[in-house]
PDB file of C-alpha atoms in Angstrom:
ATOM      1  CA  MET Y   1     105.659  89.981 105.409  1.00 50.00           C
ATOM      2  CA  ILE Y   2     106.879  89.666 101.774  1.00 53.00           C
ATOM      3  CA  ALA Y   3     110.766  90.661 101.205  1.00 51.00           C
ATOM      4  CA  ASP Y   4     111.766  92.857  98.730  1.00 53.00           C
ATOM      5  CA  ASN Y   5     113.148  90.414  96.201  1.00 54.00           C
ATOM      6  CA  GLU Y   6     109.753  88.487  96.428  1.00 54.00           C
ATOM      7  CA  LEU Y   7     107.658  91.511  95.867  1.00 55.00           C
ATOM      8  CA  ILE Y   8     107.519  91.021  91.904  1.00 66.00           C
ATOM      9  CA  LYS Y   9     106.660  87.462  92.426  1.00 83.00           C
ATOM     10  CA  ALA Y  10     103.550  88.720  94.148  1.00 94.00           C
ATOM     11  CA  LYS Y  11     100.194  87.651  92.715  1.00 97.00           C
ATOM     12  CA  ILE Y  12      97.850  90.627  92.547  1.00 98.00           C
ATOM     13  CA  LEU Y  13      94.175  90.404  91.480  1.00 99.00           C
ATOM     14  CA  VAL Y  14      92.545  93.487  90.282  1.00 99.00           C
ATOM     15  CA  VAL Y  15      88.621  93.594  90.332  1.00 99.00           C
ATOM     16  CA  GLU Y  16      87.125  96.461  88.315  1.00 98.00           C
ATOM     17  CA  ASP Y  17      84.083  96.758  86.249  1.00 98.00           C
ATOM     18  CA  ASP Y  18      85.352  99.611  84.248  1.00 98.00           C
ATOM     19  CA  GLU Y  19      87.425  98.168  81.617  1.00 98.00           C
ATOM     20  CA  CYS Y  20      89.414 101.350  81.114  1.00 98.00           C
ATOM     21  CA  VAL Y  21      90.649 101.732  84.782  1.00 98.00           C
ATOM     22  CA  ARG Y  22      90.889  97.740  84.832  1.00 98.00           C
ATOM     23  CA  ASN Y  23      93.661  97.950  82.093  1.00 98.00           C
ATOM     24  CA  PHE Y  24      95.422 100.882  83.216  1.00 98.00           C
ATOM     25  CA  THR Y  25      95.867  99.503  86.653  1.00 99.00           C
ATOM     26  CA  THR Y  26      96.993  96.053  85.432  1.00 98.00           C
ATOM     27  CA  ARG Y  27      99.561  97.551  82.796  1.00 98.00           C
ATOM     28  CA  ALA Y  28     101.066  99.663  85.673  1.00 98.00           C
ATOM     29  CA  LEU Y  29     101.422  96.683  88.028  1.00 97.00           C
ATOM     30  CA  GLN Y  30     102.841  94.348  85.067  1.00 96.00           C
ATOM     31  CA  LYS Y  31     105.281  97.382  84.102  1.00 95.00           C
ATOM     32  CA  SER Y  32     106.446  97.263  87.875  1.00 94.00           C
ATOM     33  CA  GLY Y  33     107.027  93.546  87.591  1.00 93.00           C
ATOM     34  CA  TYR Y  34     104.013  92.062  89.295  1.00 96.00           C
ATOM     35  CA  ASN Y  35     102.005  88.980  88.308  1.00 96.00           C
ATOM     36  CA  VAL Y  36      98.575  90.357  87.765  1.00 98.00           C
ATOM     37  CA  PHE Y  37      95.241  88.695  87.213  1.00 98.00           C
ATOM     38  CA  GLN Y  38      92.012  90.785  86.370  1.00 98.00           C
ATOM     39  CA  ALA Y  39      88.442  90.351  86.816  1.00 98.00           C
ATOM     40  CA  ALA Y  40      85.379  92.645  85.570  1.00 98.00           C
ATOM     41  CA  ASN Y  41      83.015  90.946  88.226  1.00 97.00           C
ATOM     42  CA  VAL Y  42      82.538  88.447  90.943  1.00 96.00           C
ATOM     43  CA  ASN Y  43      81.926  85.626  88.334  1.00 96.00           C
ATOM     44  CA  GLU Y  44      85.248  85.926  86.921  1.00 98.00           C
ATOM     45  CA  VAL Y  45      86.943  86.384  90.397  1.00 98.00           C
ATOM     46  CA  ASP Y  46      85.180  82.827  91.261  1.00 96.00           C
ATOM     47  CA  LEU Y  47      86.678  81.586  87.786  1.00 97.00           C
ATOM     48  CA  LEU Y  48      90.112  82.583  88.805  1.00 97.00           C
ATOM     49  CA  LEU Y  49      89.898  81.191  92.391  1.00 96.00           C
ATOM     50  CA  ASN Y  50      88.157  77.916  91.798  1.00 93.00           C
ATOM     51  CA  THR Y  51      89.179  77.036  88.140  1.00 90.00           C
ATOM     52  CA  GLU Y  52      92.575  78.653  87.923  1.00 91.00           C
ATOM     53  CA  LYS Y  53      93.474  78.012  91.544  1.00 94.00           C
ATOM     54  CA  LEU Y  54      94.865  81.519  91.980  1.00 96.00           C
ATOM     55  CA  GLU Y  55      95.864  82.222  95.537  1.00 97.00           C
ATOM     56  CA  PRO Y  56      96.355  86.272  95.372  1.00 98.00           C
ATOM     57  CA  ASP Y  57      98.794  87.902  97.673  1.00 97.00           C
ATOM     58  CA  LEU Y  58      96.904  91.154  97.209  1.00 98.00           C
ATOM     59  CA  MET Y  59      93.467  92.012  95.809  1.00 99.00           C
ATOM     60  CA  ILE Y  60      92.687  95.397  94.566  1.00 99.00           C
ATOM     61  CA  THR Y  61      89.009  96.077  94.202  1.00 99.00           C
ATOM     62  CA  ASP Y  62      86.640  98.711  93.101  1.00 98.00           C
ATOM     63  CA  VAL Y  63      84.274  99.514  95.915  1.00 98.00           C
ATOM     64  CA  ILE Y  64      80.814  99.548  93.599  1.00 95.00           C
ATOM     65  CA  LEU Y  65      80.771  96.496  91.465  1.00 95.00           C
ATOM     66  CA  PRO Y  66      77.832  94.658  89.951  1.00 92.00           C
ATOM     67  CA  LYS Y  67      76.023  92.144  92.116  1.00 92.00           C
ATOM     68  CA  ILE Y  68      78.411  92.807  95.026  1.00 94.00           C
ATOM     69  CA  ASN Y  69      80.356  95.629  96.764  1.00 94.00           C
ATOM     70  CA  GLY Y  70      84.056  95.488  97.066  1.00 96.00           C
ATOM     71  CA  ASN Y  71      83.881  95.064 101.003  1.00 96.00           C
ATOM     72  CA  THR Y  72      81.714  91.947 100.867  1.00 97.00           C
ATOM     73  CA  LEU Y  73      84.082  90.419  98.139  1.00 98.00           C
ATOM     74  CA  ALA Y  74      87.071  91.415 100.388  1.00 98.00           C
ATOM     75  CA  ALA Y  75      85.538  89.663 103.321  1.00 97.00           C
ATOM     76  CA  GLN Y  76      84.904  86.532 101.113  1.00 97.00           C
ATOM     77  CA  ILE Y  77      88.608  86.611  99.922  1.00 97.00           C
ATOM     78  CA  LYS Y  78      89.842  87.236 103.367  1.00 97.00           C
ATOM     79  CA  GLN Y  79      88.039  84.306 104.645  1.00 97.00           C
ATOM     80  CA  LYS Y  80      89.574  81.886 102.007  1.00 96.00           C
ATOM     81  CA  PHE Y  81      92.949  83.687 101.922  1.00 97.00           C
ATOM     82  CA  PRO Y  82      93.359  85.056 105.524  1.00 97.00           C
ATOM     83  CA  GLY Y  83      96.645  86.578 104.438  1.00 95.00           C
ATOM     84  CA  VAL Y  84      95.810  88.339 101.411  1.00 98.00           C
ATOM     85  CA  GLY Y  85      96.089  92.253 101.467  1.00 98.00           C
ATOM     86  CA  ILE Y  86      93.286  94.407 100.286  1.00 98.00           C
ATOM     87  CA  ILE Y  87      93.199  97.589  98.610  1.00 99.00           C
ATOM     88  CA  PHE Y  88      90.055  99.555  98.007  1.00 99.00           C
ATOM     89  CA  PHE Y  89      89.531 102.028  95.078  1.00 97.00           C
ATOM     90  CA  SER Y  90      86.579 104.358  93.884  1.00 98.00           C
ATOM     91  CA  GLY Y  91      85.805 107.633  92.473  1.00 97.00           C
ATOM     92  CA  TYR Y  92      83.877 108.407  95.797  1.00 97.00           C
ATOM     93  CA  SER Y  93      85.736 109.832  98.728  1.00 97.00           C
ATOM     94  CA  LEU Y  94      86.792 107.499 101.497  1.00 97.00           C
ATOM     95  CA  ASN Y  95      84.782 110.018 103.948  1.00 97.00           C
ATOM     96  CA  TYR Y  96      81.674 109.444 101.911  1.00 97.00           C
ATOM     97  CA  LEU Y  97      81.938 105.585 101.698  1.00 97.00           C
ATOM     98  CA  VAL Y  98      82.551 105.377 105.452  1.00 97.00           C
ATOM     99  CA  GLU Y  99      79.717 107.800 106.418  1.00 97.00           C
ATOM    100  CA  ASN Y 100      77.351 105.682 104.335  1.00 95.00           C
ATOM    101  CA  GLY Y 101      78.439 102.506 105.863  1.00 94.00           C
ATOM    102  CA  THR Y 102      80.248 100.826 102.649  1.00 95.00           C
ATOM    103  CA  LEU Y 103      83.779 100.981 104.067  1.00 97.00           C
ATOM    104  CA  ASP Y 104      85.237 101.290 107.330  1.00 95.00           C
ATOM    105  CA  LEU Y 105      87.666 103.884 108.622  1.00 95.00           C
ATOM    106  CA  GLY Y 106      91.228 102.747 108.248  1.00 94.00           C
ATOM    107  CA  VAL Y 107      90.906 100.560 105.300  1.00 97.00           C
ATOM    108  CA  ASN Y 108      93.600 100.745 102.448  1.00 98.00           C
ATOM    109  CA  PHE Y 109      92.255 103.096 100.053  1.00 98.00           C
ATOM    110  CA  ILE Y 110      93.086 104.934  96.680  1.00 98.00           C
ATOM    111  CA  GLN Y 111      90.795 107.507  95.292  1.00 98.00           C
ATOM    112  CA  LYS Y 112      90.190 107.599  91.664  1.00 97.00           C
ATOM    113  CA  PRO Y 113      91.604 109.038  89.401  1.00 96.00           C
ATOM    114  CA  PHE Y 114      94.995 107.879  91.048  1.00 97.00           C
ATOM    115  CA  THR Y 115      98.670 108.197  89.633  1.00 97.00           C
ATOM    116  CA  VAL Y 116     101.083 105.052  89.063  1.00 98.00           C
ATOM    117  CA  ILE Y 117     103.247 106.148  91.503  1.00 97.00           C
ATOM    118  CA  ASN Y 118     100.744 106.338  94.180  1.00 97.00           C
ATOM    119  CA  LEU Y 119      99.108 102.930  93.186  1.00 98.00           C
ATOM    120  CA  ILE Y 120     102.650 101.250  93.168  1.00 97.00           C
ATOM    121  CA  ASP Y 121     103.711 102.856  96.728  1.00 97.00           C
ATOM    122  CA  LYS Y 122     100.442 101.446  98.044  1.00 98.00           C
ATOM    123  CA  VAL Y 123     100.956  98.002  96.726  1.00 97.00           C
ATOM    124  CA  LYS Y 124     104.375  97.893  97.921  1.00 95.00           C
ATOM    125  CA  ASN Y 125     103.440  99.140 101.551  1.00 95.00           C
ATOM    126  CA  ILE Y 126     100.629  96.322 101.779  1.00 96.00           C
ATOM    127  CA  LEU Y 127     102.827  93.790 100.500  1.00 94.00           C
ATOM    128  CA  HIS Y 128     105.597  94.773 103.126  1.00 90.00           C
ATOM    129  CA  GLU Y 129     102.819  94.394 105.820  1.00 87.00           C
ATOM    130  CA  ASN Y 130     101.484  91.164 104.705  1.00 77.00           C
TER     131      ASN Y 130
END
């Protein structure tokens, strides 16, 4: 669990192939004081983790990504960093993603489009839990 005064020091990795959504999410988190890193694909994630030695406190990932789905990416990140929080986001509804087997019920999820307030509230809650 991260204390209130530690929240803004949290390192957040945003993984989203849509540049507009990735930049919007990154700016919203940065304006709230978070230390944000962004990646458009799994290759950029690997670069951040292995070359830059990023150890994220939270990863926010799109569910549908090139070469890999967000759930598989999240499992890989959790294996390397067991304490990392994960938030999925998608233009598809959570019900749809659960029904087709892409995500499990009960995951942390934000449906696109989302508001900055919803994003920041979800981020704070997950960081407090972890």
